mmCIF file of C-alpha atoms in Angstrom:
data_model
loop_
_atom_site.group_PDB
_atom_site.id
_atom_site.type_symbol
_atom_site.label_atom_id
_atom_site.label_comp_id
_atom_site.label_asym_id
_atom_site.label_seq_id
_atom_site.Cartn_x
_atom_site.Cartn_y
_atom_site.Cartn_z
ATOM 1 C CA MET A 1 -101.821 40.821 -33.360
ATOM 2 C CA ALA A 2 -101.599 38.306 -30.534
ATOM 3 C CA ASP A 3 -102.971 40.886 -28.106
ATOM 4 C CA MET A 4 -106.185 41.103 -30.147
ATOM 5 C CA LEU A 5 -107.135 37.646 -28.964
ATOM 6 C CA ALA A 6 -109.751 37.320 -26.257
ATOM 7 C CA SER A 7 -107.037 35.618 -24.190
ATOM 8 C CA LEU A 8 -103.543 34.312 -24.659
ATOM 9 C CA VAL A 9 -101.740 31.987 -22.271
ATOM 10 C CA ILE A 10 -98.128 31.010 -22.966
ATOM 11 C CA ARG A 11 -96.358 29.080 -20.252
ATOM 12 C CA CYS A 12 -92.975 27.348 -20.383
ATOM 13 C CA ALA A 13 -92.355 25.579 -17.103
ATOM 14 C CA PRO A 14 -90.828 22.436 -15.603
ATOM 15 C CA ASP A 15 -94.043 21.620 -13.724
ATOM 16 C CA PRO A 16 -95.993 18.499 -14.676
ATOM 17 C CA LEU A 17 -98.488 19.247 -17.446
ATOM 18 C CA ASP A 18 -102.128 18.269 -16.843
ATOM 19 C CA PRO A 19 -103.896 18.376 -20.240
ATOM 20 C CA GLU A 20 -107.344 17.864 -18.697
ATOM 21 C CA ALA A 21 -106.852 20.867 -16.405
ATOM 22 C CA GLU A 22 -105.616 22.940 -19.343
ATOM 23 C CA HIS A 23 -108.637 21.913 -21.418
ATOM 24 C CA LYS A 24 -110.952 22.916 -18.595
ATOM 25 C CA ALA A 25 -109.223 26.279 -18.153
ATOM 26 C CA LEU A 26 -109.590 26.971 -21.872
ATOM 27 C CA ARG A 27 -113.245 25.890 -21.850
ATOM 28 C CA LEU A 28 -114.014 28.222 -18.945
ATOM 29 C CA ALA A 29 -112.179 31.103 -20.640
ATOM 30 C CA ALA A 30 -113.869 30.510 -23.973
ATOM 31 C CA LYS A 31 -117.474 30.837 -22.900
ATOM 32 C CA GLY A 32 -119.567 31.749 -25.916
ATOM 33 C CA ASP A 33 -117.285 30.062 -28.436
ATOM 34 C CA GLY A 34 -118.672 27.058 -30.261
ATOM 35 C CA ALA A 35 -115.407 25.211 -30.812
ATOM 36 C CA LEU A 36 -112.392 24.186 -28.780
ATOM 37 C CA SER A 37 -109.528 22.275 -30.368
ATOM 38 C CA CYS A 38 -106.870 20.840 -28.085
ATOM 39 C CA PHE A 39 -103.694 18.925 -28.883
ATOM 40 C CA THR A 40 -101.462 17.176 -26.364
ATOM 41 C CA GLY A 41 -97.998 15.969 -27.320
ATOM 42 C CA ILE A 42 -96.599 13.031 -25.349
ATOM 43 C CA ALA A 43 -92.947 12.103 -24.907
ATOM 44 C CA ARG A 44 -92.410 8.921 -26.917
ATOM 45 C CA PRO A 45 -90.491 5.991 -25.387
ATOM 46 C CA ASP A 46 -88.628 5.244 -28.623
ATOM 47 C CA SER A 47 -85.715 7.377 -29.729
ATOM 48 C CA MET A 48 -84.407 8.618 -33.078
ATOM 49 C CA THR A 49 -81.785 5.855 -32.863
ATOM 50 C CA SER A 50 -84.261 3.109 -31.848
ATOM 51 C CA ASP A 51 -82.802 2.901 -28.327
ATOM 52 C CA ALA A 52 -85.273 3.255 -25.471
ATOM 53 C CA VAL A 53 -85.472 6.823 -24.224
ATOM 54 C CA GLN A 54 -84.648 7.165 -20.554
ATOM 55 C CA ALA A 55 -85.556 10.864 -20.419
ATOM 56 C CA MET A 56 -85.674 14.004 -22.515
ATOM 57 C CA MET A 57 -84.245 17.398 -21.637
ATOM 58 C CA LEU A 58 -86.060 20.430 -22.995
ATOM 59 C CA GLN A 59 -84.111 23.679 -22.993
ATOM 60 C CA HIS A 60 -85.581 27.121 -23.640
ATOM 61 C CA TYR A 61 -84.358 30.722 -23.647
ATOM 62 C CA PRO A 62 -86.595 32.535 -21.151
ATOM 63 C CA GLY A 63 -88.255 35.552 -22.706
ATOM 64 C CA PHE A 64 -86.963 34.830 -26.187
ATOM 65 C CA THR A 65 -88.809 31.511 -26.392
ATOM 66 C CA GLU A 66 -92.109 33.041 -25.285
ATOM 67 C CA ASP A 67 -91.627 35.800 -27.883
ATOM 68 C CA SER A 68 -90.986 33.195 -30.585
ATOM 69 C CA ILE A 69 -94.294 31.534 -29.698
ATOM 70 C CA LYS A 70 -96.100 34.897 -29.743
ATOM 71 C CA GLN A 71 -94.884 35.408 -33.317
ATOM 72 C CA GLY A 72 -96.582 32.158 -34.310
ATOM 73 C CA VAL A 73 -99.756 33.132 -32.485
ATOM 74 C CA ALA A 74 -99.764 36.504 -34.266
ATOM 75 C CA GLN A 75 -99.517 34.718 -37.606
ATOM 76 C CA ALA A 76 -102.366 32.404 -36.627
ATOM 77 C CA ARG A 77 -104.516 35.368 -35.650
ATOM 78 C CA GLN A 78 -103.733 37.038 -38.972
ATOM 79 C CA ARG A 79 -104.773 33.900 -40.862
ATOM 80 C CA TRP A 80 -107.894 33.285 -38.824
ATOM 81 C CA PRO A 81 -109.190 36.606 -37.467
ATOM 82 C CA ASP A 82 -112.006 34.794 -35.687
ATOM 83 C CA LEU A 83 -109.501 32.935 -33.489
ATOM 84 C CA GLN A 84 -110.490 33.846 -29.935
ATOM 85 C CA HIS A 85 -108.475 32.084 -27.218
ATOM 86 C CA VAL A 86 -105.039 30.460 -27.409
ATOM 87 C CA HIS A 87 -103.471 28.503 -24.572
ATOM 88 C CA ILE A 88 -100.009 27.030 -25.067
ATOM 89 C CA VAL A 89 -98.196 25.186 -22.302
ATOM 90 C CA HIS A 90 -94.773 23.650 -22.945
ATOM 91 C CA ARG A 91 -92.737 21.622 -20.494
ATOM 92 C CA VAL A 92 -89.056 22.419 -20.049
ATOM 93 C CA GLY A 93 -86.392 20.561 -18.082
ATOM 94 C CA GLU A 94 -86.412 16.796 -17.658
ATOM 95 C CA ILE A 95 -89.346 14.882 -19.132
ATOM 96 C CA LEU A 96 -89.906 11.147 -18.823
ATOM 97 C CA PRO A 97 -91.399 8.894 -21.517
ATOM 98 C CA ALA A 98 -95.218 8.967 -21.631
ATOM 99 C CA GLU A 99 -95.391 12.344 -19.889
ATOM 100 C CA PRO A 100 -97.263 15.173 -21.617
ATOM 101 C CA ILE A 101 -94.762 17.604 -23.109
ATOM 102 C CA VAL A 102 -96.938 20.201 -24.850
ATOM 103 C CA PHE A 103 -100.540 21.408 -24.844
ATOM 104 C CA VAL A 104 -102.025 23.642 -27.528
ATOM 105 C CA GLY A 105 -105.633 24.704 -27.185
ATOM 106 C CA THR A 106 -107.554 27.175 -29.307
ATOM 107 C CA SER A 107 -111.130 28.370 -29.474
ATOM 108 C CA ALA A 108 -113.311 30.061 -32.054
ATOM 109 C CA ARG A 109 -116.983 30.447 -32.869
ATOM 110 C CA HIS A 110 -116.788 27.597 -35.385
ATOM 111 C CA ARG A 111 -114.692 24.452 -35.560
ATOM 112 C CA ARG A 112 -112.612 24.959 -38.708
ATOM 113 C CA THR A 113 -110.637 27.870 -37.303
ATOM 114 C CA ALA A 114 -109.956 25.996 -34.077
ATOM 115 C CA PHE A 115 -108.789 22.839 -35.911
ATOM 116 C CA LEU A 116 -106.559 24.745 -38.302
ATOM 117 C CA ALA A 117 -105.072 27.144 -35.775
ATOM 118 C CA THR A 118 -104.113 24.288 -33.447
ATOM 119 C CA ASP A 119 -102.477 22.413 -36.337
ATOM 120 C CA PHE A 120 -100.646 25.565 -37.460
ATOM 121 C CA LEU A 121 -99.400 26.357 -33.959
ATOM 122 C CA MET A 122 -98.074 22.835 -33.444
ATOM 123 C CA ASP A 123 -96.132 23.069 -36.703
ATOM 124 C CA TRP A 124 -94.767 26.404 -35.457
ATOM 125 C CA LEU A 125 -93.687 24.889 -32.146
ATOM 126 C CA LYS A 126 -91.965 22.012 -33.968
ATOM 127 C CA SER A 127 -89.796 24.047 -36.307
ATOM 128 C CA GLU A 128 -89.798 27.729 -35.287
ATOM 129 C CA ALA A 129 -90.270 28.172 -31.545
ATOM 130 C CA ALA A 130 -87.068 28.320 -29.529
ATOM 131 C CA PHE A 131 -86.863 24.943 -27.800
ATOM 132 C CA TRP A 132 -84.054 22.454 -27.874
ATOM 133 C CA LYS A 133 -84.718 18.798 -27.178
ATOM 134 C CA LYS A 134 -82.161 16.238 -26.098
ATOM 135 C CA GLU A 135 -82.897 12.539 -25.885
ATOM 136 C CA MET A 136 -81.093 10.502 -23.279
ATOM 137 C CA THR A 137 -80.665 6.774 -23.960
ATOM 138 C CA ALA A 138 -78.462 4.014 -22.569
ATOM 139 C CA SER A 139 -76.005 4.634 -25.407
ATOM 140 C CA GLY A 140 -75.754 8.387 -24.889
ATOM 141 C CA ALA A 141 -77.509 11.686 -25.490
ATOM 142 C CA ILE A 142 -78.476 13.214 -28.814
ATOM 143 C CA TRP A 143 -79.903 16.616 -29.732
ATOM 144 C CA ILE A 144 -83.048 16.325 -31.813
ATOM 145 C CA GLU A 145 -83.390 18.520 -34.869
ATOM 146 C CA PRO A 146 -86.458 19.088 -37.013
ATOM 147 C CA ARG A 147 -87.074 16.204 -39.408
ATOM 148 C CA ALA A 148 -87.703 16.816 -43.086
ATOM 149 C CA GLN A 149 -91.334 16.058 -42.306
ATOM 150 C CA ASP A 150 -91.432 18.891 -39.740
ATOM 151 C CA TYR A 151 -90.167 21.390 -42.328
ATOM 152 C CA ALA A 152 -92.634 19.985 -44.877
ATOM 153 C CA ASP A 153 -95.488 20.317 -42.387
ATOM 154 C CA LYS A 154 -94.653 23.953 -41.782
ATOM 155 C CA ALA A 155 -94.172 24.612 -45.508
ATOM 156 C CA ARG A 156 -97.800 23.601 -46.099
ATOM 157 C CA TRP A 157 -98.824 26.926 -44.581
ATOM 158 C CA GLN A 158 -96.536 28.882 -46.916
ATOM 159 C CA SER A 159 -97.898 27.345 -50.120
ATOM 160 C CA GLY A 160 -100.393 30.165 -50.582
ATOM 161 C CA ASP A 161 -103.015 27.553 -51.338
ATOM 162 C CA LYS A 162 -105.245 28.831 -48.579
ATOM 163 C CA ASP A 163 -108.262 26.896 -49.806
ATOM 164 C CA GLU A 164 -106.521 23.609 -49.161
ATOM 165 C CA TYR A 165 -106.657 24.253 -45.443
ATOM 166 C CA ASP A 166 -109.487 26.721 -45.064
ATOM 167 C CA ARG A 167 -112.215 24.727 -46.730
ATOM 168 C CA SER A 168 -115.165 24.803 -44.359
ATOM 169 C CA MET B 1 -65.547 45.514 -25.474
ATOM 170 C CA GLN B 2 -67.253 42.798 -23.504
ATOM 171 C CA ILE B 3 -69.870 40.510 -25.008
ATOM 172 C CA GLN B 4 -71.988 38.060 -23.051
ATOM 173 C CA LEU B 5 -72.019 34.764 -24.944
ATOM 174 C CA LEU B 6 -74.913 32.322 -24.640
ATOM 175 C CA PHE B 7 -75.142 28.900 -26.273
ATOM 176 C CA PHE B 8 -78.345 26.922 -26.787
ATOM 177 C CA GLY B 9 -78.959 23.363 -27.843
ATOM 178 C CA ALA B 10 -75.944 21.522 -29.213
ATOM 179 C CA PHE B 11 -73.828 24.690 -28.962
ATOM 180 C CA GLY B 12 -74.033 24.388 -25.179
ATOM 181 C CA ASP B 13 -72.250 21.040 -25.261
ATOM 182 C CA VAL B 14 -69.134 22.431 -26.922
ATOM 183 C CA LEU B 15 -68.570 25.906 -25.447
ATOM 184 C CA ALA B 16 -69.048 27.516 -22.061
ATOM 185 C CA GLU B 17 -71.210 30.593 -21.651
ATOM 186 C CA GLY B 18 -69.965 33.821 -20.144
ATOM 187 C CA PRO B 19 -68.509 37.244 -20.825
ATOM 188 C CA ARG B 20 -65.658 37.551 -23.294
ATOM 189 C CA ASP B 21 -63.665 40.483 -24.644
ATOM 190 C CA PHE B 22 -63.601 41.236 -28.366
ATOM 191 C CA ALA B 23 -62.278 44.083 -30.486
ATOM 192 C CA ASP B 24 -64.530 47.126 -30.803
ATOM 193 C CA GLY B 25 -66.754 47.136 -33.852
ATOM 194 C CA ILE B 26 -66.788 43.384 -34.302
ATOM 195 C CA SER B 27 -69.780 41.707 -35.958
ATOM 196 C CA ALA B 28 -71.620 38.588 -34.832
ATOM 197 C CA LYS B 29 -70.247 36.857 -37.927
ATOM 198 C CA ASP B 30 -66.695 37.759 -36.861
ATOM 199 C CA VAL B 31 -67.300 36.344 -33.391
ATOM 200 C CA ALA B 32 -68.666 33.153 -34.959
ATOM 201 C CA ALA B 33 -65.540 32.903 -37.128
ATOM 202 C CA ILE B 34 -63.288 33.250 -34.068
ATOM 203 C CA LEU B 35 -65.237 30.592 -32.175
ATOM 204 C CA ALA B 36 -65.299 28.297 -35.225
ATOM 205 C CA ASN B 37 -61.543 28.653 -35.556
ATOM 206 C CA GLU B 38 -61.096 27.655 -31.923
ATOM 207 C CA ASN B 39 -63.602 24.821 -31.892
ATOM 208 C CA ALA B 40 -64.385 22.503 -34.823
ATOM 209 C CA ALA B 41 -67.540 21.172 -33.153
ATOM 210 C CA PHE B 42 -68.882 24.727 -32.891
ATOM 211 C CA ALA B 43 -68.109 25.252 -36.576
ATOM 212 C CA ALA B 44 -70.027 22.111 -37.551
ATOM 213 C CA ILE B 45 -73.130 23.149 -35.604
ATOM 214 C CA TYR B 46 -72.950 26.749 -36.872
ATOM 215 C CA ALA B 47 -72.903 25.465 -40.466
ATOM 216 C CA LYS B 48 -76.156 23.530 -40.015
ATOM 217 C CA LYS B 49 -79.387 24.620 -41.624
ATOM 218 C CA GLY B 50 -81.485 26.220 -38.909
ATOM 219 C CA SER B 51 -78.663 27.564 -36.723
ATOM 220 C CA ARG B 52 -79.303 31.217 -35.902
ATOM 221 C CA ILE B 53 -77.949 34.172 -33.979
ATOM 222 C CA ALA B 54 -79.781 36.466 -31.557
ATOM 223 C CA ILE B 55 -78.474 39.742 -30.192
ATOM 224 C CA ASN B 56 -80.205 40.942 -27.040
ATOM 225 C CA GLN B 57 -83.000 38.420 -27.607
ATOM 226 C CA THR B 58 -83.690 39.444 -31.223
ATOM 227 C CA ILE B 59 -82.849 37.266 -34.232
ATOM 228 C CA CYS B 60 -80.237 39.108 -36.313
ATOM 229 C CA PRO B 61 -78.298 38.663 -39.525
ATOM 230 C CA PRO B 62 -74.725 37.529 -38.823
ATOM 231 C CA GLU B 63 -73.375 40.758 -40.305
ATOM 232 C CA GLN B 64 -74.832 42.837 -37.486
ATOM 233 C CA PHE B 65 -72.247 44.758 -35.463
ATOM 234 C CA LEU B 66 -72.040 44.342 -31.718
ATOM 235 C CA LYS B 67 -71.913 46.917 -28.940
ATOM 236 C CA ASP B 68 -70.300 46.663 -25.522
ATOM 237 C CA LYS B 69 -72.386 44.528 -23.115
ATOM 238 C CA ASP B 70 -74.497 43.013 -25.888
ATOM 239 C CA ILE B 71 -75.810 39.507 -25.283
ATOM 240 C CA LEU B 72 -74.946 37.291 -28.245
ATOM 241 C CA ALA B 73 -76.784 33.972 -28.333
ATOM 242 C CA PHE B 74 -75.952 31.112 -30.680
ATOM 243 C CA LEU B 75 -79.085 29.055 -31.317
ATOM 244 C CA ALA B 76 -78.750 25.518 -32.646
ATOM 245 C CA PRO B 77 -81.592 24.157 -34.827
ATOM 246 C CA VAL B 78 -84.729 24.153 -32.717
ATOM 247 C CA SER B 79 -86.987 21.203 -31.891
ATOM 248 C CA GLY B 80 -90.023 21.812 -29.753
ATOM 249 C CA GLY B 81 -93.388 20.112 -29.429
#
């Protein structure tokens, strides 16, 4: 399914993430589409334990992680067949507070598909894609697990109430 | 037979990766039981909702049997984005 897109970019890398450059690359790729929707996730300075975060460590499983993202993209394409371009860039390695950690950009002829697909793909990255996030604070390191809210966000897409999210 | 063990997320803090010999015909679940018996921290992470197993980069049910040189990865609950 994912290969039926006009283009698919999935990149997991330790390099700094430049959301503006990623937006521009998507815009240039998506010529002819009427809608781009882009989301950038930023590393927060506050931790799960209220201590200040010194850094985060993002681990992935090369090959497996990219495949786990492709599964989410395939589901998005199945839900919204008019989805055209998908660009997903995820930092791995050490990330400092306030640095961009993830970029998800999608394009389609009309806005609703782009909005919804970006939202869906972020929920997928939060609770299904193979990343592991560790927060480092002055009092130690802690592995972050999906919150109940993350599972609830993803469950929205399994409700079968398609109209709730596909209303144009 | 020799199995390559990989540990991701919290699993990586409690066990070291590498090749290890197991009896022929063992399942992933059996390997998990051996590791859990050796290491209580591993057992606690394995019991968590969201912990999964992959064999040769494919998510598998724990009951799946292993072959010589398989790569068995223990995946702690994920958290991307």
